[in-house]
Tab-separated table of C-alpha atoms in Angstrom:
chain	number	residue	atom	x	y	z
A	824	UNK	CA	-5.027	-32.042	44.513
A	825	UNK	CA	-8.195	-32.675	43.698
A	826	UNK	CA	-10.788	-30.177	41.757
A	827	UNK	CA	-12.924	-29.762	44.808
A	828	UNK	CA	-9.804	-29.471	46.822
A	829	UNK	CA	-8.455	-26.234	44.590
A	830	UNK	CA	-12.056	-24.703	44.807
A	831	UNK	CA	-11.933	-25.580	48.381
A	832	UNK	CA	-8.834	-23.838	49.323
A	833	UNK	CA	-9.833	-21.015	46.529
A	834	UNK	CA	-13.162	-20.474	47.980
A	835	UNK	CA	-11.057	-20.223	51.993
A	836	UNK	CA	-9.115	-17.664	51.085
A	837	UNK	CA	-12.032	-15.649	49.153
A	838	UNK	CA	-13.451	-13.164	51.642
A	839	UNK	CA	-16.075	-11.170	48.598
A	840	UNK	CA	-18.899	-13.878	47.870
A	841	UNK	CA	-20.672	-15.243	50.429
A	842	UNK	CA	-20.610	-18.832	52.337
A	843	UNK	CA	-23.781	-19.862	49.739
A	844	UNK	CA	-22.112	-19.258	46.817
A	845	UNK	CA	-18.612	-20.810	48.188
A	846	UNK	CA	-21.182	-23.861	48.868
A	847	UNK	CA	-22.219	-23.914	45.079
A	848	UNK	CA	-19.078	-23.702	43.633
A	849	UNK	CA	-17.793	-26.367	46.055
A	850	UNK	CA	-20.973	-28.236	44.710
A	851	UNK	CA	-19.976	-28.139	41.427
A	852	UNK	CA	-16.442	-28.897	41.696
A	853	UNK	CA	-17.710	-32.636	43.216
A	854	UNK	CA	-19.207	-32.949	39.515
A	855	UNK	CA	-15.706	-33.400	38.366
A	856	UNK	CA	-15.117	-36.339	41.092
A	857	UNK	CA	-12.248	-37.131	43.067
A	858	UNK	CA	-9.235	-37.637	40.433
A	859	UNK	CA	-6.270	-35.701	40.987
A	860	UNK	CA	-6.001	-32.490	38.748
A	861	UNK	CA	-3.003	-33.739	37.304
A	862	UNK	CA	-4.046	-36.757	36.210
A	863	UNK	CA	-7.246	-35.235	34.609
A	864	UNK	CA	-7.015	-35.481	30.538
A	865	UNK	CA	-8.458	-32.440	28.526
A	866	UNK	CA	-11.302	-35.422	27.273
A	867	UNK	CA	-12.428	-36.791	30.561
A	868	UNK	CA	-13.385	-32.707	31.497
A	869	UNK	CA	-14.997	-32.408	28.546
A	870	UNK	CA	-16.921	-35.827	29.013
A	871	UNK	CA	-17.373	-34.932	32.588
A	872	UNK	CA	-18.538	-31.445	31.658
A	873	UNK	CA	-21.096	-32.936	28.877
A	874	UNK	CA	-22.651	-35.510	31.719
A	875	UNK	CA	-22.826	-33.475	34.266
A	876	UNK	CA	-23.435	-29.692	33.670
A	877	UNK	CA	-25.575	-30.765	30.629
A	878	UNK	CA	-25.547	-28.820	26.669
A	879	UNK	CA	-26.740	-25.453	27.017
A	880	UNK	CA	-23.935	-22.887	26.961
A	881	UNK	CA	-24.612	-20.966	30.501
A	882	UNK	CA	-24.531	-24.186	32.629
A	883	UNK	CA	-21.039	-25.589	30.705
A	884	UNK	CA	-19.960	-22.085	31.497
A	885	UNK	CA	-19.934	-22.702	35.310
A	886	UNK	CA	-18.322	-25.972	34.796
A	887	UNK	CA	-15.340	-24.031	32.536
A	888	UNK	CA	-14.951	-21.738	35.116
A	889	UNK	CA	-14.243	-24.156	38.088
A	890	UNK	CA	-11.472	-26.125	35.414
A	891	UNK	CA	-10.254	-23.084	34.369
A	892	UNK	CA	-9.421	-22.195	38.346
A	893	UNK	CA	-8.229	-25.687	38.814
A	894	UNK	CA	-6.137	-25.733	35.794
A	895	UNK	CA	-4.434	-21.844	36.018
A	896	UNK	CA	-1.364	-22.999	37.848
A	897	UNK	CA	-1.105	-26.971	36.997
A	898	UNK	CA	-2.009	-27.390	33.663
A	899	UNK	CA	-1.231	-24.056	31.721
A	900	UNK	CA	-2.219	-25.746	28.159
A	901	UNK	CA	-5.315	-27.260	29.257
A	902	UNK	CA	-6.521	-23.998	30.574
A	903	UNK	CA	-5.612	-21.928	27.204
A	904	UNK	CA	-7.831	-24.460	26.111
A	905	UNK	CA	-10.110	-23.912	28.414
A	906	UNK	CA	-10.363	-20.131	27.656
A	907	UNK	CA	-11.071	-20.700	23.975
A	908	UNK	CA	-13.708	-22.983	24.617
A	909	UNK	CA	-15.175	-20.024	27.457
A	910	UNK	CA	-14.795	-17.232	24.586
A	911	UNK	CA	-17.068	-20.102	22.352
A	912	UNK	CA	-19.331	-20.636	24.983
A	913	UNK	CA	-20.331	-16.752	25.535
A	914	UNK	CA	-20.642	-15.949	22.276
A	915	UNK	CA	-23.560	-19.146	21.899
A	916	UNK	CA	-24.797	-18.029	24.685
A	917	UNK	CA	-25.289	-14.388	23.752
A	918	UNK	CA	-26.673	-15.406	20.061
A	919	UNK	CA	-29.043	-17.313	22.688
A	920	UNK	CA	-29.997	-14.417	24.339
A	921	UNK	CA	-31.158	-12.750	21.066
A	922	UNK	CA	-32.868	-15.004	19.895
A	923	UNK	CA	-34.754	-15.132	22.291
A	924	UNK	CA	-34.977	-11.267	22.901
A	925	UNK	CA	-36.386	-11.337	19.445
A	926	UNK	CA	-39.231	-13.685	20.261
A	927	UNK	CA	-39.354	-11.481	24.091
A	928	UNK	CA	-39.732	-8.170	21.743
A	929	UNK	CA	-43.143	-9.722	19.913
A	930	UNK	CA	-44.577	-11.083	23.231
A	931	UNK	CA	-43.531	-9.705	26.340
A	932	UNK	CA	-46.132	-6.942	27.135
A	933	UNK	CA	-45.816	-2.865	27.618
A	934	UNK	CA	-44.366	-0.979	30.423
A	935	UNK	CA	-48.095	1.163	30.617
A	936	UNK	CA	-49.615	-2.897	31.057
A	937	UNK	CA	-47.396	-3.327	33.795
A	938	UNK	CA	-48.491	0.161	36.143
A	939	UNK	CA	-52.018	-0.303	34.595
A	940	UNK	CA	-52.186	-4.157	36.606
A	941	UNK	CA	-50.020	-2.723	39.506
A	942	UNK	CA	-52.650	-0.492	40.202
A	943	UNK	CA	-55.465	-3.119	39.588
A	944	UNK	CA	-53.533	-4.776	42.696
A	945	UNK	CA	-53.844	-1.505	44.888
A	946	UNK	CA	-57.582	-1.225	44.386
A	947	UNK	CA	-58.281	-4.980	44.954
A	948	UNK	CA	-56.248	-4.421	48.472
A	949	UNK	CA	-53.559	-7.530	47.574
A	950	UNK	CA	-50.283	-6.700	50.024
A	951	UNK	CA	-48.102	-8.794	49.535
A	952	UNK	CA	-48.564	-8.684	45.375
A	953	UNK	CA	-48.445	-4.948	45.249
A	954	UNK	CA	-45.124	-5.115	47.483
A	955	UNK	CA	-43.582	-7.464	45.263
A	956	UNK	CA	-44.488	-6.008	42.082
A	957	UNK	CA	-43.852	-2.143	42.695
A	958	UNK	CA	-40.283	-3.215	44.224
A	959	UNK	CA	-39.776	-4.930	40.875
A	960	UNK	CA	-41.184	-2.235	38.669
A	961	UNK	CA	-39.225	0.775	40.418
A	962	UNK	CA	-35.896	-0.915	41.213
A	963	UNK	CA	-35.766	-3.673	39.058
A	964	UNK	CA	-35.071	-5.678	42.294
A	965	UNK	CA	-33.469	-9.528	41.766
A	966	UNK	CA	-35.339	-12.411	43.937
A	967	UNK	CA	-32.468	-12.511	46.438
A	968	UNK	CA	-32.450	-8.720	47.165
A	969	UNK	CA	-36.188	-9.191	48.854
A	970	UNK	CA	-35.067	-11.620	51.292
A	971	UNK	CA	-35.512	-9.214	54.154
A	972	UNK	CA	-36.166	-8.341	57.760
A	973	UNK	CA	-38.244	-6.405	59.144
A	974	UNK	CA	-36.509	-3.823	61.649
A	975	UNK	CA	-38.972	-1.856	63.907
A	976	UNK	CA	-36.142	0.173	66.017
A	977	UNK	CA	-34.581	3.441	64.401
A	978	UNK	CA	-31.549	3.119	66.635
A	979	UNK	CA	-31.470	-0.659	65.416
A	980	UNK	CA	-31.317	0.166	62.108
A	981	UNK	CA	-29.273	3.228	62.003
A	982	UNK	CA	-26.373	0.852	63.425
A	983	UNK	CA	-27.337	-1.666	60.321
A	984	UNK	CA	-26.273	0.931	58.077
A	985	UNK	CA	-23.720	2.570	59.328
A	986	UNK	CA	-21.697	-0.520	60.541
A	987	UNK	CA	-23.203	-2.575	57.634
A	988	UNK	CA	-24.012	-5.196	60.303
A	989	UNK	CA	-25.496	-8.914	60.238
A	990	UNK	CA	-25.697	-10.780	56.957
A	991	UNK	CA	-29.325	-10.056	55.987
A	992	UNK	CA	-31.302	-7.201	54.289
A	993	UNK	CA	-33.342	-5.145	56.022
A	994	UNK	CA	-36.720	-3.071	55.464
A	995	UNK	CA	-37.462	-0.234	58.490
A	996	UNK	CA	-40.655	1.885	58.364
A	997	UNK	CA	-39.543	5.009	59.544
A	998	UNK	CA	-41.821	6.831	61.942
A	999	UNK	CA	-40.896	10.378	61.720
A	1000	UNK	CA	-40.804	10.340	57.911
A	1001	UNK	CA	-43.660	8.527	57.131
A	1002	UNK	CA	-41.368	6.763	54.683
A	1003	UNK	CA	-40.122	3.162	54.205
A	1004	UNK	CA	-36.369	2.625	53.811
A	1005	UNK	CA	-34.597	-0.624	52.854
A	1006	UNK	CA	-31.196	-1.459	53.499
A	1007	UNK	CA	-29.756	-4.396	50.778
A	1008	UNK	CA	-26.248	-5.889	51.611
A	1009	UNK	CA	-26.636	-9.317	50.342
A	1010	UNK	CA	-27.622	-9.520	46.520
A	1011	UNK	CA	-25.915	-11.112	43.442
A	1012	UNK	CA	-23.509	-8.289	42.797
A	1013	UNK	CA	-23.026	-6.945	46.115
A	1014	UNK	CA	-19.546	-7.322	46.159
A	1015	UNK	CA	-18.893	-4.771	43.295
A	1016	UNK	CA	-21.376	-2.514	44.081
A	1017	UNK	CA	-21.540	-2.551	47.932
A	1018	UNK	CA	-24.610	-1.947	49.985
A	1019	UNK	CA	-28.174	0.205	48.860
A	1020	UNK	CA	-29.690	2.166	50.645
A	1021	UNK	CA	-33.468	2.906	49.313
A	1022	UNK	CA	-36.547	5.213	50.301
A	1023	UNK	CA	-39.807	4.247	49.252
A	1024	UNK	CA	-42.012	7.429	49.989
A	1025	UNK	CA	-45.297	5.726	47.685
A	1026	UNK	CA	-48.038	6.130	49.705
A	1027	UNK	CA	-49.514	2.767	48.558
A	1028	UNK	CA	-46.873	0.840	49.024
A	1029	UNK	CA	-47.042	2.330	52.646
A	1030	UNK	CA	-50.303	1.358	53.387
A	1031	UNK	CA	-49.998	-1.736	51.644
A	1032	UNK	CA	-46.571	-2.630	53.692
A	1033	UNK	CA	-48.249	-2.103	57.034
A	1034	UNK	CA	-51.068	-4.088	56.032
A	1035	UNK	CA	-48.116	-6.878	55.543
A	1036	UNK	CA	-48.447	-7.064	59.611
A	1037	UNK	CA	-44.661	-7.940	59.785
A	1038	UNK	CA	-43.342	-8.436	63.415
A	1039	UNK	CA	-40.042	-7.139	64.415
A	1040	UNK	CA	-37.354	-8.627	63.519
A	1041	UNK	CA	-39.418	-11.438	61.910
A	1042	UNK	CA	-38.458	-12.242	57.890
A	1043	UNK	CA	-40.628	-10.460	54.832
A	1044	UNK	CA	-41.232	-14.037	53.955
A	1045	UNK	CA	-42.168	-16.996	56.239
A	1046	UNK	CA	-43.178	-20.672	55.801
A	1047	UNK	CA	-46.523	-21.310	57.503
A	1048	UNK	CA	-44.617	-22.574	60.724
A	1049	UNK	CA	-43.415	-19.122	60.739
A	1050	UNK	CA	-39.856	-19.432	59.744
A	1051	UNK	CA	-37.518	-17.909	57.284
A	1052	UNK	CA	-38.089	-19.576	53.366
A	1053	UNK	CA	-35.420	-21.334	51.472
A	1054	UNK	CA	-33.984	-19.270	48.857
A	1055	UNK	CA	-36.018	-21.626	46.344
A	1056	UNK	CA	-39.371	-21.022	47.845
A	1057	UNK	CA	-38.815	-17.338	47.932
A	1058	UNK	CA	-38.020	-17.753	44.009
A	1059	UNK	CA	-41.133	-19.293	43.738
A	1060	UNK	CA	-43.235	-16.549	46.242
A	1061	UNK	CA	-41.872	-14.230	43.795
A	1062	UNK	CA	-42.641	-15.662	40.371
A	1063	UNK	CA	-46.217	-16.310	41.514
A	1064	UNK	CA	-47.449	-13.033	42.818
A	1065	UNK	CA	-44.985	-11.113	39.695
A	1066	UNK	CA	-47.379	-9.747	37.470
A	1067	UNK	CA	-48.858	-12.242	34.880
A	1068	UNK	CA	-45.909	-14.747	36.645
A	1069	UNK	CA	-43.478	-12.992	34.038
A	1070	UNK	CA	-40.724	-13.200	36.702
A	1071	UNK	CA	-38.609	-10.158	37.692
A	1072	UNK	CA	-36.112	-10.437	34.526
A	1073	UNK	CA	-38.680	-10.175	32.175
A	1074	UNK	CA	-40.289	-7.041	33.881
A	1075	UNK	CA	-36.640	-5.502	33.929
A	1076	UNK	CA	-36.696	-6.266	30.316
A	1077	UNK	CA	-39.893	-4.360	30.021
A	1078	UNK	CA	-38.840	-1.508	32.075
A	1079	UNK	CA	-35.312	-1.323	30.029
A	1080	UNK	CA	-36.950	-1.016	26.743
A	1081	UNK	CA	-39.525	1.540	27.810
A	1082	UNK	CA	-36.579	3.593	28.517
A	1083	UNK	CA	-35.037	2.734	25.664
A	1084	UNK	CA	-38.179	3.945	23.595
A	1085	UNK	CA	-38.648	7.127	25.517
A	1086	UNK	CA	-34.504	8.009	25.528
A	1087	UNK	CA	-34.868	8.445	29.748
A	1088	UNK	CA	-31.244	7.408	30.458
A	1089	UNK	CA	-31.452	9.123	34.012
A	1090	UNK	CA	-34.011	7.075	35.086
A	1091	UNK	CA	-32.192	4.323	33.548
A	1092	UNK	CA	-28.800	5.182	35.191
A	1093	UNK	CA	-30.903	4.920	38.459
A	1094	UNK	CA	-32.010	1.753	38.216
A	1095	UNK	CA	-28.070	0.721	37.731
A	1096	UNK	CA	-27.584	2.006	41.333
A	1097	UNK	CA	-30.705	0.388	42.866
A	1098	UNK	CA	-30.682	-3.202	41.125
A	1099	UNK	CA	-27.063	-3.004	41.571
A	1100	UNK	CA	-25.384	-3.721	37.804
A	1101	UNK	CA	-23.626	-1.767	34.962
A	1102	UNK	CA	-24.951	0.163	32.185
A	1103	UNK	CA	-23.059	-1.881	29.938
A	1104	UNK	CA	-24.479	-5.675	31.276
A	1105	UNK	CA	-28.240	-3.740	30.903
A	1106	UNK	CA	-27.718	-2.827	27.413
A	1107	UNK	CA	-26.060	-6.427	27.022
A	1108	UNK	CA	-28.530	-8.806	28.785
A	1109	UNK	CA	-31.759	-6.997	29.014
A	1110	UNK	CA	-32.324	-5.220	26.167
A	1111	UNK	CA	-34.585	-6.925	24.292
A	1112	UNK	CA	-34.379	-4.902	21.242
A	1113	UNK	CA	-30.745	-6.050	20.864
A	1114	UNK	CA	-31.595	-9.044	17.898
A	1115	UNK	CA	-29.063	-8.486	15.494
A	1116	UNK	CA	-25.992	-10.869	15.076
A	1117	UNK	CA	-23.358	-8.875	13.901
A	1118	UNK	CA	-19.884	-8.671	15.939
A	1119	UNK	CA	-19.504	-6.693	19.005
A	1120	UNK	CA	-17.182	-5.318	21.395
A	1121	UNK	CA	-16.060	-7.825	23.982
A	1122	UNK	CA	-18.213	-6.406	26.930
A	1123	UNK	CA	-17.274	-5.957	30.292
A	1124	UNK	CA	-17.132	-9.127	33.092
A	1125	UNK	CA	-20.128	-10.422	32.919
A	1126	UNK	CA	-22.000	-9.742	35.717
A	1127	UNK	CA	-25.003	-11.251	35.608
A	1128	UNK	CA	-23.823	-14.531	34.164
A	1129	UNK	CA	-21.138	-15.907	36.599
A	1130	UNK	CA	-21.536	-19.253	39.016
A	1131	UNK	CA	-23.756	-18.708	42.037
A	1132	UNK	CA	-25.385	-15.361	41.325
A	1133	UNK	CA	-22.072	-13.589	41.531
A	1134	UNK	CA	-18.975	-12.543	39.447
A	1135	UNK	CA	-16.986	-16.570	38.341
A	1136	UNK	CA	-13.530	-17.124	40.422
A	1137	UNK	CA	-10.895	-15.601	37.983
């Protein structure tokens, strides 16, 4: 068999990541072309993985993980191999991440910045930019997660969440309450840490969300023919109207290390349930006060850094 055909028949018989990532993965298995697994030297991956995944650490790390799938049953030796040269690869990667969380820690600006400009947005009236940035201030939100719909009908969306229905998330302004609930099913992690369900009683955000104008059962985000964006575009929605463009990791990062400062770990512990991650990957990849380069304890699967927004095939 091929490599594409192993991630094929991997990704067929995986029913916990979703049919974009099973696309990506797919994707990159075609990097490897169509040789037969077997007949694929330890060299020509490595040359393959050089040409076509490119030199910094995260990308080869995808490619590893599709050879290391492909290689688990047929070619034991090639895939200890393979694991060494994973273990290497993390650990550049994470003396990347410091680095640059040292340059992040002189430049990045403060958590009182951030509400100061979010409420600069509420008195100039901007929607859609105070929507986008209090969701990423409050629940440290990832792009995907805001890829919703807009559900007018209580009895509509009381079935959403209690038979977890469609493949979409869903935002419902509740009537009675006064209060704005989301419902988020599809987001990188959702497969370890199930579905969120979130109540947004800012009266702002409110007002600023009606002013939005959605209509029922009509996408958050549309094109200007009035259909749902591409995943890309909605990337780039959100990195223009984040604060100063800073992009929702780099708020998170702010956010973690106010918390950090001011020793609130209940707040912090909250925003592990509503962004949908573990303590131990916040303290890992978005704490930017983490510079030094001494050893540490191997941490958990990484969560954040696996093939397609989700956890790598194991």
């Amino acid at each position: 068999m091929t490599t594409t055909e192993i991630i094929t028949k991997y990704c067929e018989d995986k029913d916990d990541i979703t049919d974009e990532t099973k696309a990506t993965y797919i994707k990159q298995a075609d990097k490897f072309g169509g040789k037969l697994i077997n007949k694929m030297s330890y060299n020509y991956m490595m040359k393959k993985l050089n040409e076509e995944f490119g030199a910094s650490p995260s990308s080869q790390l995808q490619g590893v993980h599709i050879l290391m799938v492909a290689t688990k049953e047929n070619k034991p030796r090639v895939f200890e191999k393979l694991q060494k040269l994973k273990n290497e690869l993390k650990k550049s990667k994470d003396d990347g991440v410091k680095e640059k969380n040292e340059k992040k820690l002189n430049t990045l600006p403060s958590y009182e910045y951030l509400l100061e400009k979010l409420d600069e947005i509420d008195q100039k009236g901007l929607a859609l930019a105070y929507f986008i940035n209090f969701i990423m201030i409050n629940y440290g939100f990832r792009n995907q997660d805001f890829d919703m719909i807009y559900i007018k009908s209580k009895k509509e969306f009381d079935a959403i969440k209690k038979e977890k229905l469609g493949q979409n998330n869903y935002i419902y302004h509740n009537q009675q309450t006064k209060q704005i609930e989301l419902f988020i099913q599809v987001y990188k992690t959702a497969s370890t840490y199930g579905a969120k369900h979130i109540i947004i009683k800012d009266e702002p955000f409110i007002r600023h969300f009606k002013n939005l104008k959605i209509e029922n059962n009509h996408p958050v985000f549309i094109t200007k023919d009035g259909t749902k964006v591409s995943p890309s575009y909605l990337s780039d929605i959100l990195y223009n109207y984040s604060i100063d463009k800073l992009r929702e990791a780099n708020i998170f990062k702010i956010i973690v290390k106010h918390l950090i400062d001011t020793k609130d770990f209940t707040k912090l512990d909250q925003y592990v349930k509503t962004r949908g991650t573990s303590m131990a990957e916040i303290m890992k990849s978005y704490n930017i006060q983490r510079v030094d380069k001494k050893p540490e304890p191997e941490p958990e699967p990484d969560e954040e850094g696996g093939m397609g927004g989700e956890n790598p095939p194991k």
